[in-house]
Amino acid sequence: MGKVAVGATIVCAAAVCAAAALLVRHRMRSSGKWYRAMAILKEFEEKCGTPILKLKQVADAMDVEMHAGLASEGGSKLKMLISYVDNLPSGHEKGIFYALDLGGTNFRVIRVKLGGREKGVAHQEFDEVSIPPHLMTGSSEALFDFIAEALAKFIDSEPEAFHPPPGRQRELGFTFSFPVRQTSIASGTLIRWTKGFNIEDVVGQDVVGELTKSLEKIGIDMRVSALVNDTIGTLAGGRFHNPDVVAAVILGTGTNAAYVERAQAIPKWHGPLPKSGEMVINTEWGNYRSSHLPLTEYDDHLDEESLNPGEQVFEKLISGMYLGEIVRRVLLKMAEEAEFFGDTVPAKLKQPFILRTPDVSAMHHDTSPDLKVVGNTLKDVLEVSNTSLKTRKIVVEVCDIVVTRGARLSAAGILGILKKIGRDTVKVGEKQKTVIALDGGLFEHYTKFRSCLESTMNELLGDEVAETIVIEHSNDGSGIGAALLAASHSQYLGLDES
Ligand code: GLC
């Protein structure tokens, strides 16, 4: 072989070696990155673990907190608010009533015609209006004026058959789904906002007073006959259809539970003992917190950067407002520390709350072999294209971890309530049914969340007790429930019977 040929061979060999080394280094680097991404995932999964023992501790601690919250005002993170509802609907309610359901990004105005035992809810109609984001953090006057206008429009367009007889006022049940310290069935002051609302001038104010001012301003003659939380409305609506309903849970933008308590088990209640001997309690369980909760660094950061740091910790683990945001935070860490979506971190992924729980749900329920929905969602929402199947599978895993934790913790919360009312066991020979009315978009639309919640309930209760507990979807019960309570607290009560 001539010198030139030898030289060329050496150069070629060197080039091949260098290319191979580059390839190996690239592979090592990317497998290193992948390894790092998997480590982040694994650690997150471990921290989110909810074995049965932990869930039972969560339920026990909740039971303890419920006792403390009932004992004295401020006795617990669980507010255990007295609703002044000591009589749930009997089914005999009659007449035309209105409801206003405010508590998320939309509100509803509803009209129902109650037909008593035989006819039940004979007619119902509603308008749904979305709240412009600036009104969620503006002034109370602006928000309530906006609502009053929607109510005026709804009334103006109604057929004459629904007009009240001369000299009578329309009556409204106001579902206001925030923590309120009630001063009567139809009045109460806002303790604080939750779920992304932050209108300072109404905190500590009588919310019915605020609404009434706006109604009067545009000449609507309407009396607010009941002010209720959505959990209370759902409980009332559920009880109207089923006498075995004793508790209600909302799993939607926020989460909360209400239940029927023995009046004597409420030491902080100093009013007269209700004839029924019972009082409905709004637990505000969204604010529950315990050292048993499986909190991760992502939850801590979400909380610190939220509008209400240190508050609604249980809610921030469970509810629809936050699930998507937790997933986003995990994916962001994987992108930043492990180039999970390529060498640049997608700009959109840095935007808080860009990934919503409905997006997570769509990805989580994707059954296509190549996870097309996941690919499209990543592209449409986060502007990340060309993801590999391997990457998309991991994204689904993150969704699964976050949602499974939320659903299992909700089940633990329900167990806490069952413990408090002594329905977590069955006495020999007794098979009393306990029905819990459930509502909220998360429960209604997120199938995997719902089925995980239900199977965890069975796991926690065991077969024998599980047979006595029924979880019933109470569709939009909170609005109807408020109308029912307006009916049972109507100023004209008794006048129509004669
Ligand atoms: C938030 C509110 C609570 C409401 C729940 C569900 O937790 O504080 O009042 O019931 O969301 O809407």
Tab-separated table of C-alpha atoms in Angstrom, residues 111-407:
chain	number	residue	atom	x	y	z
A	111	ARG	CA	-86.081	29.127	37.481
A	112	VAL	CA	-87.890	26.098	38.838
A	113	LYS	CA	-91.498	25.228	39.267
A	114	LEU	CA	-91.963	22.942	42.214
A	115	GLY	CA	-95.027	20.767	42.073
A	116	GLY	CA	-95.043	19.135	45.509
A	117	ARG	CA	-94.919	15.382	46.140
A	118	GLU	CA	-96.671	14.320	42.961
A	119	LYS	CA	-95.000	16.511	40.406
A	120	GLY	CA	-91.582	17.171	41.946
A	121	VAL	CA	-89.561	19.639	39.904
A	122	ALA	CA	-92.237	20.267	37.282
A	123	HIS	CA	-90.234	22.713	35.226
A	124	GLN	CA	-86.763	24.139	35.174
A	125	GLU	CA	-84.911	26.510	32.954
A	126	PHE	CA	-81.563	28.198	33.196
A	127	ASP	CA	-79.109	30.583	31.603
A	128	GLU	CA	-75.405	30.073	32.027
A	129	VAL	CA	-73.070	33.040	31.829
A	130	SER	CA	-69.298	32.989	32.022
A	131	ILE	CA	-67.655	35.514	34.281
A	132	PRO	CA	-65.113	37.739	32.547
A	133	PRO	CA	-61.781	37.102	34.353
A	134	HIS	CA	-61.321	40.774	35.308
A	135	LEU	CA	-64.533	40.619	37.363
A	136	MET	CA	-63.111	37.801	39.506
A	137	THR	CA	-60.527	40.151	40.966
A	138	GLY	CA	-62.214	43.550	40.573
A	139	SER	CA	-64.756	45.227	42.847
A	140	SER	CA	-67.783	43.541	44.405
A	141	GLU	CA	-70.049	46.154	42.859
A	142	ALA	CA	-68.845	45.320	39.355
A	143	LEU	CA	-69.335	41.581	39.904
A	144	PHE	CA	-72.781	41.825	41.489
A	145	ASP	CA	-73.976	44.403	38.928
A	146	PHE	CA	-72.948	42.004	36.186
A	147	ILE	CA	-74.876	39.180	37.837
A	148	ALA	CA	-77.936	41.363	38.463
A	149	GLU	CA	-78.032	42.294	34.795
A	150	ALA	CA	-78.013	38.637	33.760
A	151	LEU	CA	-80.835	37.988	36.196
A	152	ALA	CA	-82.798	40.944	34.794
A	153	LYS	CA	-82.387	39.595	31.270
A	154	PHE	CA	-83.558	36.164	32.373
A	155	ILE	CA	-86.664	37.577	34.043
A	156	ASP	CA	-87.479	40.003	31.246
A	157	SER	CA	-87.680	37.197	28.735
A	158	GLU	CA	-89.899	34.915	30.774
A	159	PRO	CA	-93.465	34.097	29.765
A	160	GLU	CA	-96.256	35.783	31.682
A	161	ALA	CA	-97.247	32.490	33.292
A	162	PHE	CA	-94.186	32.820	35.500
A	163	HIS	CA	-94.865	36.366	36.655
A	164	PRO	CA	-95.630	36.608	40.376
A	165	PRO	CA	-99.184	37.557	41.369
A	166	PRO	CA	-99.647	41.276	42.100
A	167	GLY	CA	-98.113	42.375	45.380
A	168	ARG	CA	-95.744	39.423	45.593
A	169	GLN	CA	-92.002	39.340	45.256
A	170	ARG	CA	-89.991	36.807	43.352
A	171	GLU	CA	-87.898	34.668	45.708
A	172	LEU	CA	-84.371	33.474	45.164
A	173	GLY	CA	-82.064	30.846	46.607
A	174	PHE	CA	-78.504	32.108	46.303
A	175	THR	CA	-75.869	29.380	45.980
A	176	PHE	CA	-72.670	31.165	46.830
A	177	SER	CA	-69.914	28.561	46.830
A	178	PHE	CA	-67.365	30.150	49.102
A	179	PRO	CA	-66.812	30.017	52.851
A	180	VAL	CA	-69.509	32.159	54.466
A	181	ARG	CA	-70.219	32.656	58.145
A	182	GLN	CA	-73.999	32.529	58.154
A	183	THR	CA	-75.951	34.798	60.449
A	184	SER	CA	-79.308	33.351	59.389
A	185	ILE	CA	-80.594	31.181	56.571
A	186	ALA	CA	-80.597	34.233	54.307
A	187	SER	CA	-77.579	36.241	55.405
A	188	GLY	CA	-73.912	35.727	56.007
A	189	THR	CA	-70.488	37.294	55.679
A	190	LEU	CA	-67.782	36.110	53.350
A	191	ILE	CA	-64.817	34.677	55.255
A	192	ARG	CA	-62.483	34.660	52.258
A	193	TRP	CA	-62.412	33.898	48.586
A	194	THR	CA	-61.181	30.631	47.115
A	195	LYS	CA	-60.794	29.203	43.585
A	196	GLY	CA	-59.057	32.177	41.990
A	197	PHE	CA	-61.542	34.843	43.084
A	198	ASN	CA	-60.061	37.777	44.958
A	199	ILE	CA	-62.363	40.752	45.459
A	200	GLU	CA	-61.173	42.405	48.612
A	201	ASP	CA	-64.003	44.803	49.328
A	202	VAL	CA	-66.567	42.050	49.887
A	203	VAL	CA	-64.606	39.977	52.412
A	204	GLY	CA	-66.317	40.384	55.782
A	205	GLN	CA	-69.421	41.821	54.112
A	206	ASP	CA	-72.931	40.442	53.941
A	207	VAL	CA	-73.049	38.898	50.498
A	208	VAL	CA	-76.838	39.012	50.303
A	209	GLY	CA	-76.686	42.733	51.043
A	210	GLU	CA	-74.222	43.205	48.178
A	211	LEU	CA	-76.397	41.281	45.743
A	212	THR	CA	-79.576	43.026	46.896
A	213	LYS	CA	-77.963	46.449	46.321
A	214	SER	CA	-77.221	45.516	42.723
A	215	LEU	CA	-80.705	44.075	42.193
A	216	GLU	CA	-82.349	47.222	43.552
A	217	LYS	CA	-80.161	49.436	41.417
A	218	ILE	CA	-81.724	48.038	38.256
A	219	GLY	CA	-85.194	47.737	39.708
A	220	ILE	CA	-85.478	43.979	40.248
A	221	ASP	CA	-87.929	43.241	43.029
A	222	MET	CA	-86.578	39.988	44.367
A	223	ARG	CA	-86.053	38.647	47.867
A	224	VAL	CA	-83.106	36.401	48.688
A	225	SER	CA	-84.796	33.780	50.881
A	226	ALA	CA	-81.859	31.421	51.279
A	227	LEU	CA	-78.093	31.797	51.078
A	228	VAL	CA	-76.371	28.451	50.722
A	229	ASN	CA	-73.080	26.858	49.846
A	230	ASP	CA	-73.129	24.544	46.803
A	231	THR	CA	-72.610	21.524	49.057
A	232	ILE	CA	-75.696	22.499	51.050
A	233	GLY	CA	-77.687	23.032	47.854
A	234	THR	CA	-76.572	19.631	46.578
A	235	LEU	CA	-77.536	18.011	49.867
A	236	ALA	CA	-80.960	19.655	49.755
A	237	GLY	CA	-81.460	18.722	46.090
A	238	GLY	CA	-80.334	15.158	46.803
A	239	ARG	CA	-82.626	14.798	49.817
A	240	PHE	CA	-85.605	16.005	47.741
A	241	HIS	CA	-85.219	12.900	45.575
A	242	ASN	CA	-83.900	10.457	48.115
A	243	PRO	CA	-84.540	10.502	51.872
A	244	ASP	CA	-81.366	8.479	52.549
A	245	VAL	CA	-79.062	11.310	51.438
A	246	VAL	CA	-77.033	12.457	54.466
A	247	ALA	CA	-74.022	14.132	52.913
A	248	ALA	CA	-72.996	15.931	49.747
A	249	VAL	CA	-69.602	16.331	48.152
A	250	ILE	CA	-68.522	18.693	45.385
A	251	LEU	CA	-65.647	17.717	43.154
A	252	GLY	CA	-65.363	20.473	40.587
A	253	THR	CA	-63.282	23.633	40.291
A	254	GLY	CA	-63.033	23.389	44.074
A	255	THR	CA	-63.904	20.655	46.516
A	256	ASN	CA	-65.990	20.581	49.670
A	257	ALA	CA	-68.441	18.479	51.674
A	258	ALA	CA	-71.532	19.041	53.799
A	259	TYR	CA	-73.427	16.616	55.985
A	260	VAL	CA	-76.253	16.342	58.465
A	261	GLU	CA	-75.036	16.589	62.059
A	262	ARG	CA	-76.830	16.063	65.367
A	263	ALA	CA	-77.394	19.531	66.797
A	264	GLN	CA	-76.191	18.286	70.162
A	265	ALA	CA	-72.836	17.382	68.668
A	266	ILE	CA	-72.153	21.045	67.846
A	267	PRO	CA	-70.854	22.651	71.057
A	268	LYS	CA	-70.242	25.975	69.307
A	269	TRP	CA	-73.940	26.281	68.367
A	270	HIS	CA	-75.571	28.487	70.968
A	271	GLY	CA	-78.899	29.009	69.215
A	272	PRO	CA	-82.133	27.246	70.074
A	273	LEU	CA	-82.119	23.497	69.525
A	274	PRO	CA	-83.763	22.873	66.138
A	275	LYS	CA	-86.989	20.866	66.209
A	276	SER	CA	-85.486	18.298	63.884
A	277	GLY	CA	-82.536	17.944	66.252
A	278	GLU	CA	-80.288	18.284	63.224
A	279	MET	CA	-78.197	20.910	61.521
A	280	VAL	CA	-76.441	20.803	58.186
A	281	ILE	CA	-72.732	21.596	58.428
A	282	ASN	CA	-70.563	22.960	55.636
A	283	THR	CA	-67.177	21.458	56.466
A	284	GLU	CA	-65.124	23.550	53.986
A	285	TRP	CA	-62.882	20.506	53.773
A	286	GLY	CA	-60.888	22.143	50.975
A	287	ASN	CA	-58.969	23.878	53.748
A	288	TYR	CA	-58.088	20.615	55.491
A	289	ARG	CA	-54.416	20.010	56.036
A	290	SER	CA	-52.579	17.207	57.816
A	291	SER	CA	-49.077	15.857	58.061
A	292	HIS	CA	-50.449	12.670	56.487
A	293	LEU	CA	-51.148	14.369	53.165
A	294	PRO	CA	-48.722	13.273	50.438
A	295	LEU	CA	-47.414	16.723	49.518
A	296	THR	CA	-44.587	17.167	47.025
A	297	GLU	CA	-42.289	20.056	46.105
A	298	TYR	CA	-44.653	20.819	43.194
A	299	ASP	CA	-47.594	21.231	45.577
A	300	ASP	CA	-45.539	23.442	47.868
A	301	HIS	CA	-44.542	25.728	45.014
A	302	LEU	CA	-48.053	25.831	43.600
A	303	ASP	CA	-49.314	26.829	47.034
A	304	GLU	CA	-46.625	29.488	47.610
A	305	GLU	CA	-47.375	31.117	44.267
A	306	SER	CA	-51.163	30.925	44.616
A	307	LEU	CA	-53.575	33.732	45.528
A	308	ASN	CA	-54.170	32.042	48.901
A	309	PRO	CA	-50.891	30.538	50.160
A	310	GLY	CA	-51.213	28.160	53.084
A	311	GLU	CA	-54.954	27.799	52.517
A	312	GLN	CA	-57.126	25.216	50.748
A	313	VAL	CA	-54.296	22.675	50.807
A	314	PHE	CA	-56.605	19.646	50.430
A	315	GLU	CA	-58.388	21.411	47.569
A	316	LYS	CA	-55.092	22.101	45.827
A	317	LEU	CA	-54.366	18.349	45.779
A	318	ILE	CA	-57.772	17.304	44.512
A	319	SER	CA	-59.837	19.772	42.593
A	320	GLY	CA	-60.227	20.641	38.942
A	321	MET	CA	-58.709	24.070	39.298
A	322	TYR	CA	-55.334	22.587	40.245
A	323	LEU	CA	-54.824	19.109	38.728
A	324	GLY	CA	-53.719	20.449	35.344
A	325	GLU	CA	-51.382	22.922	37.016
A	326	ILE	CA	-49.654	20.173	39.026
A	327	VAL	CA	-49.112	18.154	35.838
A	328	ARG	CA	-47.667	21.249	34.155
A	329	ARG	CA	-45.222	21.805	36.995
A	330	VAL	CA	-43.929	18.220	36.837
A	331	LEU	CA	-43.514	18.375	33.053
A	332	LEU	CA	-41.719	21.718	33.395
A	333	LYS	CA	-39.174	20.244	35.769
A	334	MET	CA	-38.627	17.350	33.369
A	335	ALA	CA	-38.174	19.810	30.506
A	336	GLU	CA	-35.782	22.024	32.443
A	337	GLU	CA	-33.657	19.347	34.017
A	338	ALA	CA	-33.874	16.527	31.522
A	339	GLU	CA	-34.652	18.170	28.159
A	340	PHE	CA	-37.811	16.129	28.111
A	341	PHE	CA	-39.253	18.058	25.170
A	342	GLY	CA	-35.951	18.708	23.375
A	343	ASP	CA	-33.066	21.085	24.074
A	344	THR	CA	-35.243	24.118	24.642
A	345	VAL	CA	-37.907	24.391	27.303
A	346	PRO	CA	-41.231	25.113	25.561
A	347	ALA	CA	-42.194	28.715	26.397
A	348	LYS	CA	-45.859	27.846	26.906
A	349	LEU	CA	-44.972	25.241	29.488
A	350	LYS	CA	-43.711	28.062	31.705
A	351	GLN	CA	-47.146	29.699	31.782
A	352	PRO	CA	-49.059	28.933	35.006
A	353	PHE	CA	-52.485	27.317	34.595
A	354	ILE	CA	-52.096	26.923	30.824
A	355	LEU	CA	-52.724	23.192	31.095
A	356	ARG	CA	-56.266	22.725	32.322
A	357	THR	CA	-57.797	19.673	33.921
A	358	PRO	CA	-60.021	18.981	30.873
A	359	ASP	CA	-56.780	18.758	28.811
A	360	VAL	CA	-55.354	16.322	31.351
A	361	SER	CA	-58.564	14.314	31.171
A	362	ALA	CA	-58.451	14.175	27.368
A	363	MET	CA	-54.841	12.909	27.444
A	364	HIS	CA	-55.486	10.469	30.257
A	365	HIS	CA	-58.423	8.873	28.419
A	366	ASP	CA	-56.594	8.619	25.093
A	367	THR	CA	-57.027	5.063	23.835
A	368	SER	CA	-55.477	5.486	20.387
A	369	PRO	CA	-52.431	3.198	19.859
A	370	ASP	CA	-50.131	6.117	19.067
A	371	LEU	CA	-51.617	8.435	21.713
A	372	LYS	CA	-52.795	10.885	19.108
A	373	VAL	CA	-54.862	12.946	21.561
A	374	VAL	CA	-51.827	13.368	23.795
A	375	GLY	CA	-49.733	14.475	20.808
A	376	ASN	CA	-52.394	16.954	19.684
A	377	THR	CA	-52.944	18.367	23.159
A	378	LEU	CA	-49.211	18.904	23.650
A	379	LYS	CA	-49.113	20.622	20.283
A	380	ASP	CA	-52.234	22.757	20.729
A	381	VAL	CA	-51.748	23.765	24.348
A	382	LEU	CA	-48.001	23.744	24.870
A	383	GLU	CA	-46.900	24.177	21.254
A	384	VAL	CA	-44.663	21.111	21.506
A	385	SER	CA	-44.721	19.127	18.279
A	386	ASN	CA	-43.201	15.873	17.093
A	387	THR	CA	-43.176	14.138	20.446
A	388	SER	CA	-42.190	10.494	20.453
A	389	LEU	CA	-44.588	7.795	21.595
A	390	LYS	CA	-42.255	7.152	24.519
A	391	THR	CA	-42.558	10.784	25.618
A	392	ARG	CA	-46.344	10.774	25.248
A	393	LYS	CA	-46.587	7.648	27.389
A	394	ILE	CA	-44.702	9.383	30.174
A	395	VAL	CA	-47.007	12.396	29.952
A	396	VAL	CA	-49.961	10.055	30.479
A	397	GLU	CA	-48.194	8.564	33.465
A	398	VAL	CA	-47.789	11.980	35.058
A	399	CYS	CA	-51.527	12.640	34.551
A	400	ASP	CA	-52.323	9.274	36.093
A	401	ILE	CA	-50.196	9.861	39.191
A	402	VAL	CA	-51.724	13.296	39.861
A	403	VAL	CA	-55.314	12.229	39.274
A	404	THR	CA	-55.063	8.945	41.170
A	405	ARG	CA	-53.732	10.780	44.207
A	406	GLY	CA	-56.587	13.317	44.007
A	407	ALA	CA	-59.284	10.673	43.627
